[in-house]
Structure formats: C-alpha cells, structure tokens
Amino acid sequence: VRGAAVMAPALAASLLAATPANAGEVWAHGGTVIIKVVTGDKNYRQRTQWVTSITVMTSTRKENSYGCGRFEGWTQGFYRAADRCESVHFYISRWVSSGNHVCGAFQDIDRRWSRSIACITIKV
C-alpha cells in the first residue's frame, strides 16, 4: 500500500507533463505548392489523429504568379479536387491512421509548370 501511495503522485505528475494531443497547424512545401493541414486530437489507442482540413495554395513570386489550375487534396479515405485560382480549402473531418500522409497538389491550367505535390505524415 505504501508503494502505491508513493507512485500515485509521480504518475499524476507525469500525466500532467504529457505532450498535448492537439497538434494544431502543420505546413509543408513542394515546388509551386504549399499546404496547411489543421489537425486535432490523437487517439493513441487506435493510433489515429483527427484531421480537420487542408488548405492548398500556390507559392508566389514577385515576377511570377502560378495563378489558376487544378488543386487536389487527399489522405486515407479522402480525395477532393477543384479548379481554382491561388488556393482552395477542403474540409477532411476524419480520423487518419498513423503512417498515412495528408497531401495537396497543384497543376497550373496552362501546364507551364510541373505538377507539384506536398505532404505531411501522420505520426501517433
């Protein structure tokens, strides 16, 4: 009993010092595309993380704008595409298993630039 009484405060202190489950925003860059992935809680038992949304945008240069084209976003069990200019926002709203990726891509309408892809990896 005495050992358990000593361990209980130590366990409580370690739980208070645990890393928060909410990761917030994660950014990635690949060629002409930048993605912002909004994540939420992690489920350590199921090894999944909640992914709220992805914003896919073109990187811009003063002398160049990549402009309009096909934007894509995908992850485990989710794929969306839209023809837009400058950026697009997709609501994902799902649990994504550890080891999977959340990705975004852009291909300009004139195909002057290569299709660019950026991804993040879900790690739980």
Coordinates of N, CA and C in Angstrom, one line a residue:
V1 N 0.8 -1.2 0.0 CA 0.0 0.0 0.0 C 0.9 1.2 0.0
R2 N 2.0 1.2 0.8 CA 2.8 2.4 0.9 C 3.5 2.7 -0.5
G3 N 3.9 1.7 -1.2 CA 4.5 1.8 -2.5 C 3.5 2.5 -3.5
A4 N 2.2 2.1 -3.5 CA 1.2 2.7 -4.3 C 1.0 4.2 -4.0
A5 N 1.1 4.5 -2.7 CA 0.9 5.9 -2.3 C 2.0 6.8 -2.8
V6 N 3.2 6.2 -2.9 CA 4.4 7.0 -3.4 C 4.3 7.1 -4.9
M7 N 3.8 6.1 -5.6 CA 3.7 6.1 -7.0 C 2.6 7.0 -7.6
A8 N 1.5 7.1 -6.9 CA 0.4 7.9 -7.3 C 0.7 9.3 -7.6
P9 N 1.4 10.0 -6.8 CA 1.8 11.4 -7.1 C 2.7 11.5 -8.3
A10 N 3.7 10.5 -8.4 CA 4.6 10.5 -9.5 C 3.8 10.3 -10.8
L11 N 2.9 9.4 -10.8 CA 2.1 9.1 -12.0 C 1.2 10.3 -12.4
A12 N 0.6 11.0 -11.4 CA -0.2 12.2 -11.7 C 0.7 13.3 -12.3
A13 N 1.9 13.4 -11.8 CA 2.8 14.5 -12.3 C 3.2 14.2 -13.7
S14 N 3.5 12.9 -14.0 CA 3.9 12.5 -15.4 C 2.7 12.7 -16.4
L15 N 1.5 12.5 -15.9 CA 0.3 12.7 -16.8 C 0.1 14.2 -17.1
L16 N 0.4 15.1 -16.1 CA 0.3 16.5 -16.3 C 1.3 17.0 -17.2
A17 N 2.5 16.4 -17.3 CA 3.6 16.8 -18.1 C 3.5 16.3 -19.5
A18 N 2.5 15.4 -19.8 CA 2.4 14.8 -21.1 C 2.2 15.8 -22.2
T19 N 2.7 15.5 -23.4 CA 2.5 16.4 -24.6 C 1.1 16.4 -24.9
P20 N 0.6 17.7 -25.2 CA -0.9 17.8 -25.6 C -1.1 17.0 -26.9
A21 N -2.4 16.5 -27.0 CA -2.7 15.7 -28.1 C -3.0 16.5 -29.4
N22 N -3.3 17.8 -29.2 CA -3.7 18.7 -30.3 C -2.4 19.3 -30.9
A23 N -2.2 19.0 -32.2 CA -1.0 19.5 -32.9 C -1.2 20.8 -33.5
G24 N -2.4 21.2 -33.9 CA -2.7 22.5 -34.5 C -2.5 22.5 -36.0
E25 N -1.6 23.4 -36.5 CA -1.3 23.5 -37.9 C 0.0 22.9 -38.2
V26 N 0.1 22.2 -39.4 CA 1.3 21.7 -39.9 C 1.4 22.1 -41.3
W27 N 2.6 22.7 -41.7 CA 2.8 23.2 -43.0 C 3.8 22.4 -43.8
A28 N 3.7 22.3 -45.1 CA 4.7 21.7 -46.0 C 4.7 22.4 -47.3
H29 N 5.9 22.3 -48.0 CA 6.1 23.0 -49.2 C 6.7 22.0 -50.2
G30 N 6.2 22.1 -51.5 CA 6.8 21.2 -52.5 C 6.6 21.9 -53.9
G31 N 7.7 22.3 -54.4 CA 7.7 23.0 -55.7 C 6.9 24.3 -55.7
T32 N 5.8 24.3 -56.5 CA 4.9 25.5 -56.5 C 3.8 25.5 -55.6
V33 N 3.7 24.4 -54.7 CA 2.5 24.3 -53.8 C 3.0 24.3 -52.3
I34 N 2.1 24.9 -51.5 CA 2.2 24.9 -50.1 C 0.9 24.4 -49.5
I35 N 1.0 23.5 -48.5 CA -0.2 23.1 -47.8 C -0.2 23.4 -46.3
K36 N -1.3 23.7 -45.8 CA -1.5 23.8 -44.4 C -2.6 22.8 -43.9
V37 N -2.2 21.9 -43.0 CA -3.1 20.9 -42.5 C -3.4 21.2 -41.1
V38 N -4.7 21.3 -40.8 CA -5.2 21.5 -39.5 C -5.5 20.2 -38.8
T39 N -4.8 19.9 -37.7 CA -5.0 18.6 -37.0 C -5.6 18.8 -35.7
G40 N -6.2 17.7 -35.1 CA -6.7 17.8 -33.8 C -6.2 16.7 -32.9
D41 N -7.1 16.2 -32.1 CA -6.7 15.2 -31.1 C -6.0 13.9 -31.7
K42 N -5.2 13.3 -30.9 CA -4.6 12.0 -31.3 C -5.3 10.9 -30.5
N43 N -5.6 9.8 -31.1 CA -6.1 8.6 -30.3 C -5.0 7.6 -30.3
Y44 N -4.3 7.6 -29.2 CA -3.1 6.7 -29.0 C -3.5 5.3 -29.1
R45 N -4.6 4.9 -28.6 CA -5.1 3.5 -28.5 C -5.3 3.0 -30.0
Q46 N -6.0 3.8 -30.8 CA -6.2 3.4 -32.2 C -5.1 3.8 -33.2
R47 N -4.1 4.6 -32.7 CA -3.0 5.1 -33.5 C -3.6 5.9 -34.6
T48 N -4.5 6.9 -34.3 CA -5.0 7.8 -35.3 C -5.0 9.2 -34.9
Q49 N -5.1 10.1 -35.8 CA -5.1 11.6 -35.5 C -6.3 12.2 -36.3
W50 N -7.0 13.1 -35.6 CA -8.1 13.8 -36.3 C -7.5 14.8 -37.2
V51 N -7.9 14.8 -38.5 CA -7.5 15.8 -39.4 C -8.7 16.6 -39.8
T52 N -8.7 17.9 -39.5 CA -9.8 18.8 -39.8 C -9.9 19.2 -41.2
S53 N -8.8 19.8 -41.7 CA -8.9 20.4 -43.1 C -7.5 20.5 -43.7
I54 N -7.5 20.8 -45.0 CA -6.2 21.1 -45.7 C -6.5 22.3 -46.6
T55 N -5.6 23.2 -46.6 CA -5.6 24.4 -47.5 C -4.4 24.1 -48.4
V56 N -4.7 24.2 -49.7 CA -3.7 24.0 -50.7 C -3.5 25.4 -51.4
M57 N -2.3 25.9 -51.5 CA -2.1 27.2 -52.1 C -0.9 27.2 -53.0
T58 N -0.8 28.1 -53.9 CA 0.4 28.2 -54.8 C 1.4 29.1 -54.1
S59 N 2.6 28.8 -54.2 CA 3.7 29.7 -53.7 C 3.7 30.8 -54.8
T60 N 4.0 32.0 -54.4 CA 4.0 33.1 -55.3 C 5.4 33.8 -55.3
R61 N 5.8 34.3 -56.4 CA 7.0 35.1 -56.6 C 6.6 36.4 -57.1
K62 N 7.4 37.4 -56.9 CA 7.0 38.8 -57.4 C 6.9 38.8 -58.9
E63 N 7.8 38.1 -59.5 CA 7.8 38.1 -61.0 C 6.9 37.1 -61.6
N64 N 6.4 36.1 -60.8 CA 5.5 35.1 -61.3 C 4.3 34.8 -60.4
S65 N 3.2 34.5 -61.0 CA 2.1 34.0 -60.2 C 1.7 32.7 -60.9
Y66 N 1.6 31.7 -60.1 CA 1.2 30.4 -60.7 C -0.2 30.3 -61.1
G67 N -1.0 31.3 -60.5 CA -2.4 31.5 -61.0 C -3.4 30.4 -60.8
C68 N -4.1 30.1 -61.8 CA -5.2 29.2 -61.8 C -4.8 27.8 -62.2
G69 N -5.6 26.8 -61.7 CA -5.3 25.5 -62.1 C -6.1 24.5 -61.3
R70 N -5.6 23.2 -61.3 CA -6.3 22.1 -60.6 C -5.6 22.0 -59.2
F71 N -6.4 22.1 -58.2 CA -5.9 21.9 -56.8 C -6.5 20.5 -56.3
E72 N -5.7 19.7 -55.6 CA -6.1 18.5 -55.1 C -5.7 18.3 -53.6
G73 N -6.5 17.6 -52.9 CA -6.2 17.3 -51.5 C -6.6 15.8 -51.2
W74 N -5.7 15.0 -50.5 CA -6.1 13.7 -50.3 C -5.4 13.1 -49.0
T75 N -6.0 12.1 -48.5 CA -5.5 11.3 -47.4 C -6.2 10.0 -47.3
Q76 N -6.0 9.2 -46.3 CA -6.7 7.9 -46.1 C -8.2 8.1 -46.2
G77 N -8.8 7.5 -47.3 CA -10.3 7.6 -47.5 C -10.8 8.9 -47.9
F78 N -10.0 9.8 -48.4 CA -10.5 11.2 -48.8 C -9.7 11.6 -50.0
Y79 N -10.5 12.2 -51.0 CA -9.9 12.8 -52.1 C -10.8 13.9 -52.6
R80 N -10.3 15.1 -52.9 CA -11.1 16.2 -53.5 C -10.2 16.9 -54.5
A81 N -10.8 17.5 -55.5 CA -10.1 18.3 -56.5 C -11.0 19.5 -56.9
A82 N -10.4 20.6 -57.2 CA -11.2 21.7 -57.6 C -10.3 22.6 -58.5
D83 N -11.0 23.2 -59.5 CA -10.3 24.1 -60.4 C -10.5 25.5 -59.8
R84 N -9.4 26.2 -59.4 CA -9.5 27.4 -58.7 C -8.3 28.3 -59.0
C85 N -8.2 29.5 -58.5 CA -7.1 30.4 -58.6 C -6.5 30.6 -57.2
E86 N -5.2 30.5 -57.1 CA -4.4 30.8 -55.9 C -4.5 29.8 -54.7
S87 N -5.7 29.4 -54.3 CA -5.8 28.5 -53.2 C -7.2 27.8 -53.1
V88 N -7.2 26.7 -52.3 CA -8.5 26.0 -52.1 C -8.4 25.5 -50.7
H89 N -9.6 25.3 -50.0 CA -9.7 24.8 -48.7 C -10.6 23.6 -48.7
F90 N -10.2 22.4 -48.3 CA -11.0 21.3 -48.2 C -11.2 20.8 -46.7
Y91 N -12.4 20.6 -46.3 CA -12.7 20.0 -45.0 C -12.6 18.5 -45.1
I92 N -11.7 17.9 -44.3 CA -11.4 16.5 -44.3 C -12.3 15.8 -43.2
S93 N -12.2 16.3 -42.0 CA -13.0 15.8 -40.9 C -13.1 14.3 -40.7
R94 N -11.9 13.7 -40.4 CA -11.8 12.3 -40.3 C -10.6 11.9 -39.4
W95 N -10.6 10.7 -38.9 CA -9.5 10.1 -38.2 C -8.6 9.5 -39.3
V96 N -7.3 9.8 -39.2 CA -6.3 9.3 -40.2 C -5.3 8.4 -39.4
S97 N -5.1 7.2 -39.9 CA -4.2 6.3 -39.2 C -2.7 6.8 -39.3
S98 N -2.0 6.5 -38.2 CA -0.5 6.8 -38.2 C 0.2 6.1 -39.4
G99 N 1.1 6.8 -40.0 CA 1.8 6.3 -41.1 C 1.2 6.8 -42.5
N100 N 0.0 7.3 -42.5 CA -0.6 7.8 -43.7 C -0.1 9.2 -43.9
H101 N -0.4 9.7 -45.1 CA 0.0 11.1 -45.5 C -1.2 11.9 -45.7
V102 N -1.1 13.2 -45.5 CA -2.1 14.2 -46.0 C -1.4 15.0 -47.0
C103 N -1.9 15.0 -48.2 CA -1.2 15.7 -49.3 C -2.1 16.7 -50.1
G104 N -1.4 17.6 -50.8 CA -2.0 18.5 -51.7 C -1.2 18.7 -52.9
A105 N -1.8 19.0 -54.0 CA -1.1 19.1 -55.3 C -1.7 20.3 -56.1
F106 N -0.9 20.8 -57.0 CA -1.3 21.9 -57.9 C -0.7 21.7 -59.2
Q107 N -1.6 21.9 -60.3 CA -1.1 21.9 -61.7 C -1.7 23.2 -62.3
D108 N -0.9 24.1 -62.8 CA -1.4 25.3 -63.4 C -2.2 24.9 -64.7
I109 N -3.2 25.8 -65.0 CA -4.1 25.5 -66.1 C -3.4 25.4 -67.5
D110 N -2.3 26.2 -67.6 CA -1.5 26.2 -68.9 C -0.5 25.2 -69.0
R111 N -0.3 24.5 -67.9 CA 0.8 23.4 -67.8 C 2.2 23.9 -68.1
R112 N 2.4 25.2 -67.7 CA 3.8 25.8 -67.9 C 4.7 25.2 -66.8
W113 N 4.2 24.9 -65.7 CA 5.0 24.4 -64.6 C 4.6 22.9 -64.3
S114 N 5.5 22.2 -63.7 CA 5.3 20.8 -63.4 C 4.3 20.7 -62.3
R115 N 3.5 19.6 -62.2 CA 2.6 19.4 -61.1 C 3.4 19.2 -59.9
S116 N 3.0 20.0 -58.8 CA 3.7 20.0 -57.6 C 2.9 19.3 -56.5
I117 N 3.6 18.6 -55.6 CA 2.9 17.9 -54.5 C 3.6 18.1 -53.2
A118 N 2.9 18.4 -52.1 CA 3.4 18.5 -50.8 C 2.6 17.6 -49.9
C119 N 3.3 17.0 -48.9 CA 2.7 16.0 -48.0 C 3.2 16.2 -46.6
I120 N 2.4 15.8 -45.6 CA 2.8 15.6 -44.2 C 2.5 14.2 -43.9
T121 N 3.2 13.7 -42.9 CA 3.0 12.3 -42.4 C 2.3 12.3 -41.0
I122 N 1.3 11.5 -40.9 CA 0.6 11.4 -39.6 C 1.4 10.5 -38.7
K123 N 1.8 10.9 -37.5 CA 2.6 10.1 -36.6 C 1.9 10.1 -35.2
V124 N 1.5 8.9 -34.8 CA 0.9 8.8 -33.5 C 1.6 7.8 -32.7

